[in-house]
Amino acid sequence: MKYIFILTAGIFFSISNSSAQEFSKQELDSIKREIFTIKNDVKQMQFQLAEAKKTLKTGIFVATLGYTVTIIGGQLLGTNPELGEVLLYTGGAIGIGGTIVLVNGFNKISLRKPKIGD
C-alpha cells in the first residue's frame, strides 16, 4: 500500500510539473511577443523621427529664408519702396510656406493616442 501511495504521488508531481512547464512556455511566448511588439514600436518611432527631422530642417530653412527676405524688403522700403514692398510680400509668403512645412514635420512626430489598458 505504501508503494502505491508513493507511486501515485510521484505520478501526480510529474504531471503537475509538466503542466507547470507548459504554462511557463506559454508565458515565455507571451513575453517574446510583447518584446517583439515593443521592438517594432520603437523602430516605427525611430523611422517617424528620422522623417520628421528631414521635414523640420527643410521647414526651418524655408521659413528663415522667407523671413530674411521680409526683413530685407522692410529695409528697402525707405530707399526703393517698390522693390521693398514686393520683397515684403514675397518673403512673407515664403515664410508662411516654411511654417506650414514645420507644422507638417511636427505632425510626423505625433503618435497615436494610446489605448486604455496599454
Tab-separated table of N, CA and C in Angstrom:
chain	number	residue	atom	x	y	z
A	1	MET	N	0.820	-1.175	0.000
A	1	MET	CA	0.000	0.000	0.000
A	1	MET	C	0.878	1.258	0.000
A	2	LYS	N	1.958	1.206	0.780
A	2	LYS	CA	2.854	2.341	0.866
A	2	LYS	C	3.484	2.631	-0.499
A	3	TYR	N	3.822	1.584	-1.255
A	3	TYR	CA	4.425	1.746	-2.572
A	3	TYR	C	3.438	2.344	-3.566
A	4	ILE	N	2.177	1.986	-3.465
A	4	ILE	CA	1.144	2.542	-4.353
A	4	ILE	C	0.987	4.033	-4.075
A	5	PHE	N	1.005	4.413	-2.798
A	5	PHE	CA	0.887	5.829	-2.447
A	5	PHE	C	2.073	6.619	-2.990
A	6	ILE	N	3.270	6.085	-2.843
A	6	ILE	CA	4.468	6.765	-3.338
A	6	ILE	C	4.435	6.849	-4.859
A	7	LEU	N	3.999	5.775	-5.517
A	7	LEU	CA	3.896	5.762	-6.978
A	7	LEU	C	2.854	6.771	-7.451
A	8	THR	N	1.718	6.848	-6.786
A	8	THR	CA	0.655	7.801	-7.140
A	8	THR	C	1.135	9.240	-6.916
A	9	ALA	N	1.804	9.465	-5.796
A	9	ALA	CA	2.324	10.801	-5.511
A	9	ALA	C	3.378	11.192	-6.544
A	10	GLY	N	4.223	10.286	-6.932
A	10	GLY	CA	5.246	10.560	-7.952
A	10	GLY	C	4.618	10.904	-9.290
A	11	ILE	N	3.593	10.141	-9.676
A	11	ILE	CA	2.894	10.434	-10.940
A	11	ILE	C	2.226	11.804	-10.863
A	12	PHE	N	1.596	12.120	-9.723
A	12	PHE	CA	0.917	13.414	-9.554
A	12	PHE	C	1.915	14.565	-9.685
A	13	PHE	N	3.066	14.443	-9.015
A	13	PHE	CA	4.065	15.509	-9.082
A	13	PHE	C	4.658	15.647	-10.478
A	14	SER	N	4.861	14.530	-11.185
A	14	SER	CA	5.413	14.623	-12.542
A	14	SER	C	4.401	15.259	-13.497
A	15	ILE	N	3.111	14.962	-13.309
A	15	ILE	CA	2.073	15.579	-14.147
A	15	ILE	C	1.972	17.070	-13.840
A	16	SER	N	1.973	17.424	-12.570
A	16	SER	CA	1.858	18.842	-12.212
A	16	SER	C	3.100	19.611	-12.658
A	17	ASN	N	4.259	18.986	-12.620
A	17	ASN	CA	5.488	19.637	-13.054
A	17	ASN	C	5.466	19.881	-14.558
A	18	SER	N	4.985	18.913	-15.337
A	18	SER	CA	4.948	19.089	-16.789
A	18	SER	C	3.927	20.155	-17.186
A	19	SER	N	2.791	20.238	-16.477
A	19	SER	CA	1.822	21.286	-16.801
A	19	SER	C	2.357	22.658	-16.396
A	20	ALA	N	3.155	22.705	-15.343
A	20	ALA	CA	3.769	23.964	-14.938
A	20	ALA	C	4.780	24.404	-15.986
A	21	GLN	N	5.501	23.462	-16.576
A	21	GLN	CA	6.445	23.801	-17.628
A	21	GLN	C	5.720	24.305	-18.868
A	22	GLU	N	4.586	23.709	-19.204
A	22	GLU	CA	3.806	24.178	-20.348
A	22	GLU	C	3.305	25.597	-20.085
A	23	PHE	N	2.843	25.867	-18.892
A	23	PHE	CA	2.378	27.206	-18.550
A	23	PHE	C	3.536	28.186	-18.668
A	24	SER	N	4.688	27.763	-18.248
A	24	SER	CA	5.869	28.604	-18.332
A	24	SER	C	6.213	28.886	-19.791
A	25	LYS	N	6.076	27.923	-20.665
A	25	LYS	CA	6.335	28.121	-22.090
A	25	LYS	C	5.333	29.105	-22.682
A	26	GLN	N	4.088	29.023	-22.249
A	26	GLN	CA	3.069	29.956	-22.741
A	26	GLN	C	3.406	31.377	-22.295
A	27	GLU	N	3.825	31.503	-21.041
A	27	GLU	CA	4.216	32.827	-20.558
A	27	GLU	C	5.427	33.351	-21.323
A	28	LEU	N	6.371	32.468	-21.580
A	28	LEU	CA	7.570	32.857	-22.308
A	28	LEU	C	7.207	33.307	-23.721
A	29	ASP	N	6.317	32.605	-24.393
A	29	ASP	CA	5.880	33.004	-25.721
A	29	ASP	C	5.174	34.355	-25.681
A	30	SER	N	4.378	34.577	-24.645
A	30	SER	CA	3.679	35.852	-24.491
A	30	SER	C	4.670	36.991	-24.289
A	31	ILE	N	5.688	36.749	-23.479
A	31	ILE	CA	6.713	37.764	-23.235
A	31	ILE	C	7.491	38.049	-24.517
A	32	LYS	N	7.808	36.993	-25.271
A	32	LYS	CA	8.519	37.177	-26.536
A	32	LYS	C	7.683	38.014	-27.510
A	33	ARG	N	6.380	37.749	-27.561
A	33	ARG	CA	5.503	38.531	-28.443
A	33	ARG	C	5.480	39.999	-28.016
A	34	GLU	N	5.421	40.244	-26.718
A	34	GLU	CA	5.407	41.625	-26.214
A	34	GLU	C	6.702	42.340	-26.568
A	35	ILE	N	7.827	41.656	-26.382
A	35	ILE	CA	9.123	42.255	-26.708
A	35	ILE	C	9.193	42.553	-28.198
A	36	PHE	N	8.722	41.640	-29.024
A	36	PHE	CA	8.717	41.855	-30.474
A	36	PHE	C	7.848	43.055	-30.835
A	37	THR	N	6.695	43.177	-30.190
A	37	THR	CA	5.805	44.312	-30.436
A	37	THR	C	6.469	45.619	-30.018
A	38	ILE	N	7.128	45.619	-28.874
A	38	ILE	CA	7.811	46.823	-28.396
A	38	ILE	C	8.947	47.199	-29.349
A	39	LYS	N	9.703	46.210	-29.824
A	39	LYS	CA	10.780	46.488	-30.773
A	39	LYS	C	10.223	47.121	-32.042
A	40	ASN	N	9.113	46.593	-32.532
A	40	ASN	CA	8.502	47.159	-33.735
A	40	ASN	C	8.031	48.585	-33.499
A	41	ASP	N	7.457	48.838	-32.326
A	41	ASP	CA	7.014	50.196	-31.994
A	41	ASP	C	8.194	51.163	-31.948
A	42	VAL	N	9.295	50.729	-31.359
A	42	VAL	CA	10.486	51.587	-31.272
A	42	VAL	C	11.036	51.865	-32.674
A	43	LYS	N	11.088	50.848	-33.527
A	43	LYS	CA	11.570	51.049	-34.897
A	43	LYS	C	10.667	52.022	-35.651
A	44	GLN	N	9.359	51.898	-35.463
A	44	GLN	CA	8.416	52.801	-36.110
A	44	GLN	C	8.630	54.238	-35.630
A	45	MET	N	8.844	54.424	-34.331
A	45	MET	CA	9.097	55.760	-33.790
A	45	MET	C	10.406	56.328	-34.331
A	46	GLN	N	11.438	55.497	-34.430
A	46	GLN	CA	12.712	55.965	-34.972
A	46	GLN	C	12.558	56.395	-36.424
A	47	PHE	N	11.776	55.635	-37.189
A	47	PHE	CA	11.520	55.990	-38.580
A	47	PHE	C	10.765	57.317	-38.662
A	48	GLN	N	9.747	57.484	-37.829
A	48	GLN	CA	8.981	58.730	-37.826
A	48	GLN	C	9.862	59.916	-37.443
A	49	LEU	N	10.737	59.723	-36.475
A	49	LEU	CA	11.632	60.809	-36.060
A	49	LEU	C	12.620	61.169	-37.172
A	50	ALA	N	13.121	60.174	-37.890
A	50	ALA	CA	14.049	60.448	-38.987
A	50	ALA	C	13.347	61.226	-40.095
A	51	GLU	N	12.130	60.812	-40.419
A	51	GLU	CA	11.357	61.528	-41.436
A	51	GLU	C	11.033	62.944	-40.973
A	52	ALA	N	10.661	63.086	-39.730
A	52	ALA	CA	10.319	64.403	-39.190
A	52	ALA	C	11.543	65.310	-39.174
A	53	LYS	N	12.712	64.754	-38.892
A	53	LYS	CA	13.937	65.550	-38.843
A	53	LYS	C	14.196	66.212	-40.194
A	54	LYS	N	14.048	65.443	-41.279
A	54	LYS	CA	14.245	65.994	-42.620
A	54	LYS	C	13.250	67.122	-42.886
A	55	THR	N	12.001	66.875	-42.572
A	55	THR	CA	10.957	67.862	-42.824
A	55	THR	C	11.167	69.106	-41.977
A	56	LEU	N	11.531	68.925	-40.715
A	56	LEU	CA	11.750	70.064	-39.838
A	56	LEU	C	12.923	70.918	-40.312
A	57	LYS	N	14.007	70.277	-40.734
A	57	LYS	CA	15.153	71.033	-41.244
A	57	LYS	C	14.772	71.841	-42.474
A	58	THR	N	14.025	71.219	-43.380
A	58	THR	CA	13.581	71.926	-44.575
A	58	THR	C	12.687	73.103	-44.205
A	59	GLY	N	11.753	72.876	-43.277
A	59	GLY	CA	10.848	73.937	-42.850
A	59	GLY	C	11.586	75.098	-42.210
A	60	ILE	N	12.569	74.790	-41.371
A	60	ILE	CA	13.352	75.845	-40.727
A	60	ILE	C	14.106	76.659	-41.779
A	61	PHE	N	14.698	75.973	-42.738
A	61	PHE	CA	15.439	76.667	-43.786
A	61	PHE	C	14.529	77.581	-44.601
A	62	VAL	N	13.385	77.063	-45.053
A	62	VAL	CA	12.465	77.847	-45.882
A	62	VAL	C	11.895	79.023	-45.095
A	63	ALA	N	11.484	78.788	-43.851
A	63	ALA	CA	10.933	79.871	-43.036
A	63	ALA	C	11.987	80.947	-42.781
A	64	THR	N	13.207	80.552	-42.485
A	64	THR	CA	14.286	81.513	-42.247
A	64	THR	C	14.565	82.327	-43.507
A	65	LEU	N	14.608	81.656	-44.640
A	65	LEU	CA	14.813	82.348	-45.901
A	65	LEU	C	13.689	83.358	-46.153
A	66	GLY	N	12.456	82.936	-45.930
A	66	GLY	CA	11.318	83.820	-46.158
A	66	GLY	C	11.340	85.037	-45.261
A	67	TYR	N	11.616	84.843	-44.012
A	67	TYR	CA	11.605	85.978	-43.089
A	67	TYR	C	12.836	86.861	-43.287
A	68	THR	N	13.931	86.308	-43.794
A	68	THR	CA	15.091	87.120	-44.149
A	68	THR	C	14.754	88.033	-45.319
A	69	VAL	N	14.075	87.480	-46.313
A	69	VAL	CA	13.632	88.287	-47.460
A	69	VAL	C	12.675	89.378	-46.985
A	70	THR	N	11.807	89.052	-46.040
A	70	THR	CA	10.880	90.054	-45.498
A	70	THR	C	11.651	91.191	-44.826
A	71	ILE	N	12.656	90.867	-44.062
A	71	ILE	CA	13.456	91.896	-43.382
A	71	ILE	C	14.173	92.775	-44.410
A	72	ILE	N	14.735	92.144	-45.425
A	72	ILE	CA	15.414	92.918	-46.476
A	72	ILE	C	14.413	93.843	-47.168
A	73	GLY	N	13.215	93.324	-47.423
A	73	GLY	CA	12.176	94.150	-48.033
A	73	GLY	C	11.813	95.328	-47.155
A	74	GLY	N	11.733	95.119	-45.856
A	74	GLY	CA	11.442	96.214	-44.934
A	74	GLY	C	12.537	97.265	-44.936
A	75	GLN	N	13.773	96.810	-45.050
A	75	GLN	CA	14.897	97.748	-45.091
A	75	GLN	C	14.881	98.579	-46.379
A	76	LEU	N	14.427	97.965	-47.461
A	76	LEU	CA	14.420	98.664	-48.748
A	76	LEU	C	13.225	99.591	-48.926
A	77	LEU	N	12.278	99.562	-48.042
A	77	LEU	CA	11.099	100.428	-48.182
A	77	LEU	C	11.477	101.906	-48.203
A	78	GLY	N	12.506	102.265	-47.485
A	78	GLY	CA	12.907	103.669	-47.442
A	78	GLY	C	13.582	104.131	-48.718
A	79	THR	N	14.446	103.279	-49.302
A	79	THR	CA	15.220	103.695	-50.475
A	79	THR	C	14.581	103.261	-51.789
A	80	ASN	N	13.975	102.098	-51.814
A	80	ASN	CA	13.352	101.577	-53.037
A	80	ASN	C	12.012	100.960	-52.649
A	81	PRO	N	10.965	101.776	-52.512
A	81	PRO	CA	9.694	101.292	-51.980
A	81	PRO	C	9.037	100.193	-52.815
A	82	GLU	N	9.165	100.258	-54.135
A	82	GLU	CA	8.509	99.238	-54.975
A	82	GLU	C	9.139	97.860	-54.740
A	83	LEU	N	10.450	97.793	-54.802
A	83	LEU	CA	11.150	96.520	-54.569
A	83	LEU	C	10.951	96.054	-53.135
A	84	GLY	N	11.001	96.976	-52.189
A	84	GLY	CA	10.804	96.627	-50.787
A	84	GLY	C	9.442	96.005	-50.540
A	85	GLU	N	8.404	96.587	-51.172
A	85	GLU	CA	7.053	96.044	-50.992
A	85	GLU	C	6.932	94.645	-51.587
A	86	VAL	N	7.521	94.442	-52.757
A	86	VAL	CA	7.489	93.113	-53.388
A	86	VAL	C	8.213	92.101	-52.503
A	87	LEU	N	9.363	92.493	-51.988
A	87	LEU	CA	10.122	91.579	-51.121
A	87	LEU	C	9.382	91.296	-49.813
A	88	LEU	N	8.680	92.282	-49.289
A	88	LEU	CA	7.887	92.055	-48.072
A	88	LEU	C	6.841	90.969	-48.297
A	89	TYR	N	6.076	91.115	-49.367
A	89	TYR	CA	5.019	90.136	-49.631
A	89	TYR	C	5.585	88.760	-50.003
A	90	THR	N	6.623	88.781	-50.834
A	90	THR	CA	7.235	87.509	-51.249
A	90	THR	C	7.857	86.792	-50.055
A	91	GLY	N	8.598	87.526	-49.247
A	91	GLY	CA	9.226	86.926	-48.065
A	91	GLY	C	8.202	86.411	-47.075
A	92	GLY	N	7.116	87.160	-46.912
A	92	GLY	CA	6.049	86.694	-46.020
A	92	GLY	C	5.430	85.401	-46.503
A	93	ALA	N	5.185	85.315	-47.818
A	93	ALA	CA	4.606	84.083	-48.387
A	93	ALA	C	5.559	82.905	-48.225
A	94	ILE	N	6.848	83.147	-48.483
A	94	ILE	CA	7.838	82.069	-48.317
A	94	ILE	C	7.917	81.654	-46.848
A	95	GLY	N	7.897	82.617	-45.943
A	95	GLY	CA	7.935	82.316	-44.508
A	95	GLY	C	6.738	81.505	-44.057
A	96	ILE	N	5.555	81.864	-44.557
A	96	ILE	CA	4.345	81.097	-44.216
A	96	ILE	C	4.450	79.680	-44.761
A	97	GLY	N	4.981	79.549	-45.980
A	97	GLY	CA	5.188	78.203	-46.547
A	97	GLY	C	6.129	77.374	-45.692
A	98	GLY	N	7.209	77.996	-45.228
A	98	GLY	CA	8.145	77.292	-44.352
A	98	GLY	C	7.507	76.885	-43.040
A	99	THR	N	6.634	77.747	-42.517
A	99	THR	CA	5.931	77.417	-41.272
A	99	THR	C	4.993	76.231	-41.479
A	100	ILE	N	4.342	76.176	-42.630
A	100	ILE	CA	3.464	75.037	-42.937
A	100	ILE	C	4.280	73.750	-43.010
A	101	VAL	N	5.467	73.826	-43.621
A	101	VAL	CA	6.347	72.645	-43.677
A	101	VAL	C	6.752	72.228	-42.258
A	102	LEU	N	7.024	73.196	-41.391
A	102	LEU	CA	7.369	72.889	-39.994
A	102	LEU	C	6.216	72.172	-39.289
A	103	VAL	N	5.009	72.674	-39.486
A	103	VAL	CA	3.839	72.037	-38.858
A	103	VAL	C	3.698	70.605	-39.355
A	104	ASN	N	3.914	70.376	-40.646
A	104	ASN	CA	3.851	69.007	-41.174
A	104	ASN	C	4.927	68.126	-40.543
A	105	GLY	N	6.097	68.689	-40.288
A	105	GLY	CA	7.155	67.924	-39.617
A	105	GLY	C	6.762	67.530	-38.210
A	106	PHE	N	6.124	68.448	-37.489
A	106	PHE	CA	5.670	68.113	-36.133
A	106	PHE	C	4.546	67.085	-36.168
A	107	ASN	N	3.724	67.117	-37.205
A	107	ASN	CA	2.661	66.115	-37.327
A	107	ASN	C	3.233	64.726	-37.562
A	108	LYS	N	4.390	64.644	-38.214
A	108	LYS	CA	5.034	63.333	-38.416
A	108	LYS	C	5.529	62.750	-37.100
A	109	ILE	N	5.881	63.620	-36.164
A	109	ILE	CA	6.342	63.148	-34.854
A	109	ILE	C	5.178	62.604	-34.047
A	110	SER	N	4.010	63.174	-34.224
A	110	SER	CA	2.845	62.796	-33.421
A	110	SER	C	2.560	61.312	-33.540
A	111	LEU	N	2.301	60.714	-32.414
A	111	LEU	CA	1.956	59.299	-32.360
A	111	LEU	C	0.479	59.172	-32.045
A	112	ARG	N	-0.041	57.992	-32.311
A	112	ARG	CA	-1.452	57.770	-31.991
A	112	ARG	C	-1.653	57.790	-30.488
A	113	LYS	N	-2.873	58.102	-30.077
A	113	LYS	CA	-3.173	58.077	-28.654
A	113	LYS	C	-3.133	56.635	-28.176
A	114	PRO	N	-2.547	56.396	-27.009
A	114	PRO	CA	-2.511	55.022	-26.507
A	114	PRO	C	-3.904	54.552	-26.118
A	115	LYS	N	-4.155	53.282	-26.340
A	115	LYS	CA	-5.424	52.695	-25.935
A	115	LYS	C	-5.433	52.556	-24.416
A	116	ILE	N	-6.602	52.615	-23.843
A	116	ILE	CA	-6.713	52.405	-22.392
A	116	ILE	C	-6.366	50.956	-22.110
A	117	GLY	N	-5.473	50.747	-21.188
A	117	GLY	CA	-5.046	49.395	-20.844
A	117	GLY	C	-3.719	49.033	-21.484
A	118	ASP	N	-3.184	49.908	-22.340
A	118	ASP	CA	-1.874	49.629	-22.964
A	118	ASP	C	-0.769	49.944	-21.985
